[in-house]
Every structure is written in structure tokens, then in C-alpha cells.
């Protein structure tokens, strides 16, 4: 008699309910105030069920919640409808920053890492932010190398985009008077585009043999 293949726990509805509950609570009240019992209550399951799926408890649940949400974020950011390489980059930046502002779980991931005391989770959050930053820098370098942009300092541009978004989130959280986030992004991306976009006439001179 052959043993039936074990089902991937991540495909279980209960697993998904636990992850969704953790994402919601972490976004609403933060890592420190989120406990296993609160996650169980939000997911409408028992504590025993949570530990059956996540033997290491709270840190394991939130690590899974983080990974699942970032996977969806990557898929969303990649779904640009632009066709020009530079416009595709700028649209991906817009989609990333808009989603970070919209989703409270992502806001905490990208802006509140210092408040997470669990070393493994904090390091994972820092790693994810660095990955997105490195991707942006790499894309700007690639566009410049192909003659599709003229970005003299990709790291500075990436930091400008990241810090501006984080600053808006902090100001919003503090109740400071601010413009709508969409207006900020419009101004920011228009400025970056004007700074690094190569005029068509200059581009044609660059590619001329």
C-alpha cells in the first residue's frame, strides 16, 4: 500500500485564515501587541490549530504572513501596462509606493522595522526593503547603460523615492497637514522623469552609428 502524498499546509484554508489574520493585526496594532491568542480569535480557530501549522508560534506566523504579502506585492508591481522601459520603471515605482501606503501591513513592514523586536522577523523585513531598493538601482543602471535614461546617481534617486514615501507615511501618521499621496507621487515621479529622461533628439544622436 502506497502512502498518499502529504498536502502542502500552505494550501489549507485554515493556514490562509491564520496568515490573513496575522497580516490584519500586524497592520492594525503592530508586532508587539499582536499575540497568538489575538490571531486565533481573528481567524476563528483554536490555539492548538495555530501551533499545528506554526510550531514556533508568533514569529513563524508573522514570517509566513510577511512572505505571502510580499509575493502578492511583487506580482502587483510587475503588472504595469506601460510599454516604454523608463515609463515601466516609473509605473512600477508608483504601484509599489501606492500599495505600501494603502496596506497597513506593508506600511509597518517598510517604515516600522525598528519596533520589531523579533530578530529573525526584523532581519527579514530589512532584507525585503533592501531587495526592492537594489532592484530599483539595478533597473536605473540598466536603463542608463542601454541609453534609455541618463541617471548619474541611481542610489540617490532610489533613496529619494523611498524616503519621500516614508516621510509622507510618517507625516500622515502624526496628523501633520499634508497633500494627498497621489499628488506627492505625481510631483515626485514627474521630477525624477524630467531629471533622467533623455530627450528624443539626444537619444537619436546617441544611437546613430
PDB file of C-alpha atoms in Angstrom:
ATOM      1  CA  UNK A   1       0.000   0.000   0.000  1.00  0.00           C
ATOM      2  CA  UNK A   2       1.464   3.328  -1.067  1.00  0.00           C
ATOM      3  CA  UNK A   3       1.214   6.396   1.148  1.00  0.00           C
ATOM      4  CA  UNK A   4      -0.772   9.287  -0.255  1.00  0.00           C
ATOM      5  CA  UNK A   5       1.244  12.473  -0.830  1.00  0.00           C
ATOM      6  CA  UNK A   6       1.085  14.927   2.036  1.00  0.00           C
ATOM      7  CA  UNK A   7      -0.810  18.092   1.347  1.00  0.00           C
ATOM      8  CA  UNK A   8       1.092  21.364   1.420  1.00  0.00           C
ATOM      9  CA  UNK A   9      -0.042  23.131   4.624  1.00  0.00           C
ATOM     10  CA  UNK A  10       0.092  26.483   2.814  1.00  0.00           C
ATOM     11  CA  UNK A  11      -2.774  25.284   0.591  1.00  0.00           C
ATOM     12  CA  UNK A  12      -5.077  24.777   3.561  1.00  0.00           C
ATOM     13  CA  UNK A  13      -7.906  27.298   4.101  1.00  0.00           C
ATOM     14  CA  UNK A  14      -7.056  27.367   7.810  1.00  0.00           C
ATOM     15  CA  UNK A  15      -3.447  28.252   7.012  1.00  0.00           C
ATOM     16  CA  UNK A  16      -4.670  31.095   4.810  1.00  0.00           C
ATOM     17  CA  UNK A  17      -7.031  32.295   7.542  1.00  0.00           C
ATOM     18  CA  UNK A  18      -4.177  32.385  10.061  1.00  0.00           C
ATOM     19  CA  UNK A  19      -1.928  34.333   7.685  1.00  0.00           C
ATOM     20  CA  UNK A  20      -4.677  36.807   6.799  1.00  0.00           C
ATOM     21  CA  UNK A  21      -5.494  37.374  10.479  1.00  0.00           C
ATOM     22  CA  UNK A  22      -1.831  37.998  11.293  1.00  0.00           C
ATOM     23  CA  UNK A  23      -1.497  40.464   8.416  1.00  0.00           C
ATOM     24  CA  UNK A  24      -4.556  42.377   9.560  1.00  0.00           C
ATOM     25  CA  UNK A  25      -3.489  42.522  13.208  1.00  0.00           C
ATOM     26  CA  UNK A  26       0.120  43.369  12.494  1.00  0.00           C
ATOM     27  CA  UNK A  27      -1.074  46.211  10.296  1.00  0.00           C
ATOM     28  CA  UNK A  28      -3.602  47.459  12.834  1.00  0.00           C
ATOM     29  CA  UNK A  29      -1.739  47.235  16.140  1.00  0.00           C
ATOM     30  CA  UNK A  30       1.844  46.203  15.332  1.00  0.00           C
ATOM     31  CA  UNK A  31       4.013  43.217  16.080  1.00  0.00           C
ATOM     32  CA  UNK A  32       4.460  43.841  19.801  1.00  0.00           C
ATOM     33  CA  UNK A  33       0.736  43.987  20.548  1.00  0.00           C
ATOM     34  CA  UNK A  34      -0.150  41.061  18.326  1.00  0.00           C
ATOM     35  CA  UNK A  35      -0.327  37.766  20.213  1.00  0.00           C
ATOM     36  CA  UNK A  36      -1.123  34.227  19.177  1.00  0.00           C
ATOM     37  CA  UNK A  37      -4.446  34.356  21.022  1.00  0.00           C
ATOM     38  CA  UNK A  38      -5.448  37.517  19.136  1.00  0.00           C
ATOM     39  CA  UNK A  39      -4.541  35.855  15.851  1.00  0.00           C
ATOM     40  CA  UNK A  40      -6.576  32.769  16.791  1.00  0.00           C
ATOM     41  CA  UNK A  41      -9.587  34.899  17.720  1.00  0.00           C
ATOM     42  CA  UNK A  42      -9.379  36.890  14.471  1.00  0.00           C
ATOM     43  CA  UNK A  43      -9.030  33.715  12.400  1.00  0.00           C
ATOM     44  CA  UNK A  44     -11.811  31.943  14.385  1.00  0.00           C
ATOM     45  CA  UNK A  45      -9.650  28.903  15.085  1.00  0.00           C
ATOM     46  CA  UNK A  46      -8.105  27.308  18.174  1.00  0.00           C
ATOM     47  CA  UNK A  47      -4.650  27.953  19.568  1.00  0.00           C
ATOM     48  CA  UNK A  48      -3.854  24.292  19.011  1.00  0.00           C
ATOM     49  CA  UNK A  49      -4.572  24.640  15.307  1.00  0.00           C
ATOM     50  CA  UNK A  50      -2.189  27.573  15.010  1.00  0.00           C
ATOM     51  CA  UNK A  51       0.614  25.649  16.701  1.00  0.00           C
ATOM     52  CA  UNK A  52      -0.101  22.658  14.482  1.00  0.00           C
ATOM     53  CA  UNK A  53       0.671  24.805  11.462  1.00  0.00           C
ATOM     54  CA  UNK A  54       3.298  27.012  13.126  1.00  0.00           C
ATOM     55  CA  UNK A  55       5.195  25.178  15.899  1.00  0.00           C
ATOM     56  CA  UNK A  56       7.394  28.239  16.548  1.00  0.00           C
ATOM     57  CA  UNK A  57       4.351  30.356  17.273  1.00  0.00           C
ATOM     58  CA  UNK A  58       4.051  34.074  16.700  1.00  0.00           C
ATOM     59  CA  UNK A  59       7.296  34.657  14.830  1.00  0.00           C
ATOM     60  CA  UNK A  60       6.527  31.805  12.441  1.00  0.00           C
ATOM     61  CA  UNK A  61       3.024  33.082  11.742  1.00  0.00           C
ATOM     62  CA  UNK A  62       4.188  36.610  11.050  1.00  0.00           C
ATOM     63  CA  UNK A  63       7.101  35.408   8.946  1.00  0.00           C
ATOM     64  CA  UNK A  64       4.659  33.473   6.766  1.00  0.00           C
ATOM     65  CA  UNK A  65       2.331  36.479   6.667  1.00  0.00           C
ATOM     66  CA  UNK A  66       5.189  38.677   5.551  1.00  0.00           C
ATOM     67  CA  UNK A  67       6.338  36.307   2.811  1.00  0.00           C
ATOM     68  CA  UNK A  68       2.825  35.826   1.428  1.00  0.00           C
ATOM     69  CA  UNK A  69       2.103  39.551   1.307  1.00  0.00           C
ATOM     70  CA  UNK A  70       5.411  40.372  -0.370  1.00  0.00           C
ATOM     71  CA  UNK A  71       4.773  37.724  -3.032  1.00  0.00           C
ATOM     72  CA  UNK A  72       1.468  39.384  -3.857  1.00  0.00           C
ATOM     73  CA  UNK A  73       3.150  42.794  -3.833  1.00  0.00           C
ATOM     74  CA  UNK A  74       5.776  41.653  -6.343  1.00  0.00           C
ATOM     75  CA  UNK A  75       3.066  40.289  -8.646  1.00  0.00           C
ATOM     76  CA  UNK A  76       1.084  43.527  -8.400  1.00  0.00           C
ATOM     77  CA  UNK A  77       4.066  45.778  -9.072  1.00  0.00           C
ATOM     78  CA  UNK A  78       5.021  43.740 -12.140  1.00  0.00           C
ATOM     79  CA  UNK A  79       1.606  44.218 -13.755  1.00  0.00           C
ATOM     80  CA  UNK A  80       2.415  47.538 -15.430  1.00  0.00           C
ATOM     81  CA  UNK A  81       0.636  48.335 -18.677  1.00  0.00           C
ATOM     82  CA  UNK A  82       3.355  50.691 -19.908  1.00  0.00           C
ATOM     83  CA  UNK A  83       5.490  49.806 -22.921  1.00  0.00           C
ATOM     84  CA  UNK A  84       8.448  52.217 -22.814  1.00  0.00           C
ATOM     85  CA  UNK A  85      11.202  50.945 -20.468  1.00  0.00           C
ATOM     86  CA  UNK A  86      11.522  54.185 -18.481  1.00  0.00           C
ATOM     87  CA  UNK A  87       7.750  54.543 -18.190  1.00  0.00           C
ATOM     88  CA  UNK A  88       7.582  50.928 -16.999  1.00  0.00           C
ATOM     89  CA  UNK A  89      10.102  51.675 -14.259  1.00  0.00           C
ATOM     90  CA  UNK A  90       8.244  54.788 -13.111  1.00  0.00           C
ATOM     91  CA  UNK A  91       4.911  52.957 -13.134  1.00  0.00           C
ATOM     92  CA  UNK A  92       6.350  50.130 -11.041  1.00  0.00           C
ATOM     93  CA  UNK A  93       7.595  52.713  -8.546  1.00  0.00           C
ATOM     94  CA  UNK A  94       4.118  54.248  -8.436  1.00  0.00           C
ATOM     95  CA  UNK A  95       2.424  50.905  -7.931  1.00  0.00           C
ATOM     96  CA  UNK A  96       4.873  49.888  -5.195  1.00  0.00           C
ATOM     97  CA  UNK A  97       4.548  53.101  -3.207  1.00  0.00           C
ATOM     98  CA  UNK A  98       0.785  53.333  -3.638  1.00  0.00           C
ATOM     99  CA  UNK A  99       0.351  49.789  -2.351  1.00  0.00           C
ATOM    100  CA  UNK A 100       2.645  50.431   0.621  1.00  0.00           C
ATOM    101  CA  UNK A 101       0.512  53.421   1.614  1.00  0.00           C
ATOM    102  CA  UNK A 102      -2.774  51.590   1.024  1.00  0.00           C
ATOM    103  CA  UNK A 103      -1.913  48.466   3.034  1.00  0.00           C
ATOM    104  CA  UNK A 104      -1.261  48.946   6.754  1.00  0.00           C
ATOM    105  CA  UNK A 105       0.718  45.699   6.960  1.00  0.00           C
ATOM    106  CA  UNK A 106       3.103  46.883   4.237  1.00  0.00           C
ATOM    107  CA  UNK A 107       3.352  50.318   5.839  1.00  0.00           C
ATOM    108  CA  UNK A 108       4.660  48.751   9.024  1.00  0.00           C
ATOM    109  CA  UNK A 109       6.993  46.460   7.105  1.00  0.00           C
ATOM    110  CA  UNK A 110       8.614  49.321   5.224  1.00  0.00           C
ATOM    111  CA  UNK A 111       8.589  52.006   7.931  1.00  0.00           C
ATOM    112  CA  UNK A 112       8.408  50.428  11.417  1.00  0.00           C
ATOM    113  CA  UNK A 113      11.166  47.825  11.337  1.00  0.00           C
ATOM    114  CA  UNK A 114      12.910  49.272  14.389  1.00  0.00           C
ATOM    115  CA  UNK A 115       9.841  48.457  16.501  1.00  0.00           C
ATOM    116  CA  UNK A 116      10.001  44.744  15.711  1.00  0.00           C
ATOM    117  CA  UNK A 117      11.978  43.038  18.480  1.00  0.00           C
ATOM    118  CA  UNK A 118      11.988  39.547  16.965  1.00  0.00           C
ATOM    119  CA  UNK A 119      15.449  39.444  15.306  1.00  0.00           C
ATOM    120  CA  UNK A 120      14.519  36.972  12.566  1.00  0.00           C
ATOM    121  CA  UNK A 121      11.459  38.935  11.501  1.00  0.00           C
ATOM    122  CA  UNK A 122      13.241  42.289  11.689  1.00  0.00           C
ATOM    123  CA  UNK A 123      16.112  40.985   9.583  1.00  0.00           C
ATOM    124  CA  UNK A 124      13.656  39.577   7.047  1.00  0.00           C
ATOM    125  CA  UNK A 125      11.903  42.939   6.803  1.00  0.00           C
ATOM    126  CA  UNK A 126      15.188  44.767   6.288  1.00  0.00           C
ATOM    127  CA  UNK A 127      16.180  42.200   3.670  1.00  0.00           C
ATOM    128  CA  UNK A 128      12.942  42.723   1.741  1.00  0.00           C
ATOM    129  CA  UNK A 129      13.283  46.514   1.726  1.00  0.00           C
ATOM    130  CA  UNK A 130      16.877  46.166   0.534  1.00  0.00           C
ATOM    131  CA  UNK A 131      15.795  43.796  -2.220  1.00  0.00           C
ATOM    132  CA  UNK A 132      13.307  46.330  -3.601  1.00  0.00           C
ATOM    133  CA  UNK A 133      15.923  49.071  -3.305  1.00  0.00           C
ATOM    134  CA  UNK A 134      18.545  47.003  -5.115  1.00  0.00           C
ATOM    135  CA  UNK A 135      16.071  46.174  -7.887  1.00  0.00           C
ATOM    136  CA  UNK A 136      15.339  49.868  -8.423  1.00  0.00           C
ATOM    137  CA  UNK A 137      19.029  50.777  -8.507  1.00  0.00           C
ATOM    138  CA  UNK A 138      19.766  47.906 -10.882  1.00  0.00           C
ATOM    139  CA  UNK A 139      16.967  48.912 -13.236  1.00  0.00           C
ATOM    140  CA  UNK A 140      18.141  52.535 -13.324  1.00  0.00           C
ATOM    141  CA  UNK A 141      21.682  51.380 -14.050  1.00  0.00           C
ATOM    142  CA  UNK A 142      20.404  49.113 -16.832  1.00  0.00           C
ATOM    143  CA  UNK A 143      18.318  51.880 -18.406  1.00  0.00           C
ATOM    144  CA  UNK A 144      21.324  54.178 -18.368  1.00  0.00           C
ATOM    145  CA  UNK A 145      23.632  51.531 -19.826  1.00  0.00           C
ATOM    146  CA  UNK A 146      21.143  50.966 -22.676  1.00  0.00           C
ATOM    147  CA  UNK A 147      20.929  54.679 -23.407  1.00  0.00           C
ATOM    148  CA  UNK A 148      17.273  54.786 -22.335  1.00  0.00           C
ATOM    149  CA  UNK A 149      17.880  57.100 -19.378  1.00  0.00           C
ATOM    150  CA  UNK A 150      20.577  59.367 -18.060  1.00  0.00           C
ATOM    151  CA  UNK A 151      20.752  58.599 -14.343  1.00  0.00           C
ATOM    152  CA  UNK A 152      24.074  59.692 -12.861  1.00  0.00           C
ATOM    153  CA  UNK A 153      23.338  58.503  -9.325  1.00  0.00           C
ATOM    154  CA  UNK A 154      20.836  55.613  -9.205  1.00  0.00           C
ATOM    155  CA  UNK A 155      21.319  55.073  -5.461  1.00  0.00           C
ATOM    156  CA  UNK A 156      20.425  58.687  -4.700  1.00  0.00           C
ATOM    157  CA  UNK A 157      17.326  58.519  -6.920  1.00  0.00           C
ATOM    158  CA  UNK A 158      16.189  55.303  -5.233  1.00  0.00           C
ATOM    159  CA  UNK A 159      16.703  56.835  -1.793  1.00  0.00           C
ATOM    160  CA  UNK A 160      14.793  59.957  -2.815  1.00  0.00           C
ATOM    161  CA  UNK A 161      11.807  57.860  -3.874  1.00  0.00           C
ATOM    162  CA  UNK A 162      11.905  55.658  -0.773  1.00  0.00           C
ATOM    163  CA  UNK A 163      12.432  58.441   1.774  1.00  0.00           C
ATOM    164  CA  UNK A 164       9.756  60.674   0.247  1.00  0.00           C
ATOM    165  CA  UNK A 165       7.188  57.892   0.570  1.00  0.00           C
ATOM    166  CA  UNK A 166       8.259  57.023   4.119  1.00  0.00           C
ATOM    167  CA  UNK A 167       8.142  60.707   5.059  1.00  0.00           C
ATOM    168  CA  UNK A 168       4.581  61.022   3.788  1.00  0.00           C
ATOM    169  CA  UNK A 169       3.546  57.967   5.811  1.00  0.00           C
ATOM    170  CA  UNK A 170       5.172  59.374   8.965  1.00  0.00           C
ATOM    171  CA  UNK A 171       3.550  62.783   8.488  1.00  0.00           C
ATOM    172  CA  UNK A 172       0.171  61.172   7.887  1.00  0.00           C
ATOM    173  CA  UNK A 173       0.545  59.034  10.996  1.00  0.00           C
ATOM    174  CA  UNK A 174       1.452  62.123  13.047  1.00  0.00           C
ATOM    175  CA  UNK A 175      -1.578  64.031  11.780  1.00  0.00           C
ATOM    176  CA  UNK A 176       0.507  66.716  10.099  1.00  0.00           C
ATOM    177  CA  UNK A 177      -1.048  68.735   7.249  1.00  0.00           C
ATOM    178  CA  UNK A 178      -0.098  67.012   4.006  1.00  0.00           C
ATOM    179  CA  UNK A 179      -1.140  66.791   0.377  1.00  0.00           C
ATOM    180  CA  UNK A 180      -2.798  63.674  -0.991  1.00  0.00           C
ATOM    181  CA  UNK A 181      -0.352  60.851  -1.561  1.00  0.00           C
ATOM    182  CA  UNK A 182      -1.239  60.671  -5.251  1.00  0.00           C
ATOM    183  CA  UNK A 183      -0.265  64.329  -5.660  1.00  0.00           C
ATOM    184  CA  UNK A 184       3.054  63.678  -3.954  1.00  0.00           C
ATOM    185  CA  UNK A 185       3.767  60.732  -6.233  1.00  0.00           C
ATOM    186  CA  UNK A 186       2.810  62.728  -9.330  1.00  0.00           C
ATOM    187  CA  UNK A 187       5.204  65.527  -8.415  1.00  0.00           C
ATOM    188  CA  UNK A 188       7.953  63.144  -7.358  1.00  0.00           C
ATOM    189  CA  UNK A 189       7.823  60.910 -10.415  1.00  0.00           C
ATOM    190  CA  UNK A 190       7.482  63.866 -12.796  1.00  0.00           C
ATOM    191  CA  UNK A 191      10.605  65.361 -11.230  1.00  0.00           C
ATOM    192  CA  UNK A 192      12.553  62.105 -11.479  1.00  0.00           C
ATOM    193  CA  UNK A 193      11.420  61.590 -15.077  1.00  0.00           C
ATOM    194  CA  UNK A 194      12.493  65.128 -16.016  1.00  0.00           C
ATOM    195  CA  UNK A 195      15.841  64.544 -14.341  1.00  0.00           C
ATOM    196  CA  UNK A 196      16.766  61.258 -16.017  1.00  0.00           C
ATOM    197  CA  UNK A 197      14.740  61.137 -19.244  1.00  0.00           C
ATOM    198  CA  UNK A 198      16.782  61.591 -22.420  1.00  0.00           C
ATOM    199  CA  UNK A 199      15.121  63.918 -24.958  1.00  0.00           C
ATOM    200  CA  UNK A 200      14.226  62.098 -28.206  1.00  0.00           C
ATOM    201  CA  UNK A 201      16.659  64.210 -30.233  1.00  0.00           C
ATOM    202  CA  UNK A 202      19.528  63.421 -27.883  1.00  0.00           C
ATOM    203  CA  UNK A 203      18.580  59.736 -27.882  1.00  0.00           C
ATOM    204  CA  UNK A 204      18.663  59.579 -31.661  1.00  0.00           C
ATOM    205  CA  UNK A 205      22.131  61.129 -31.670  1.00  0.00           C
ATOM    206  CA  UNK A 206      23.322  58.506 -29.159  1.00  0.00           C
ATOM    207  CA  UNK A 207      22.176  55.547 -31.231  1.00  0.00           C
ATOM    208  CA  UNK A 208      23.384  56.968 -34.557  1.00  0.00           C
ATOM    209  CA  UNK A 209      26.368  54.937 -35.897  1.00  0.00           C
TER     210      UNK A 209
END
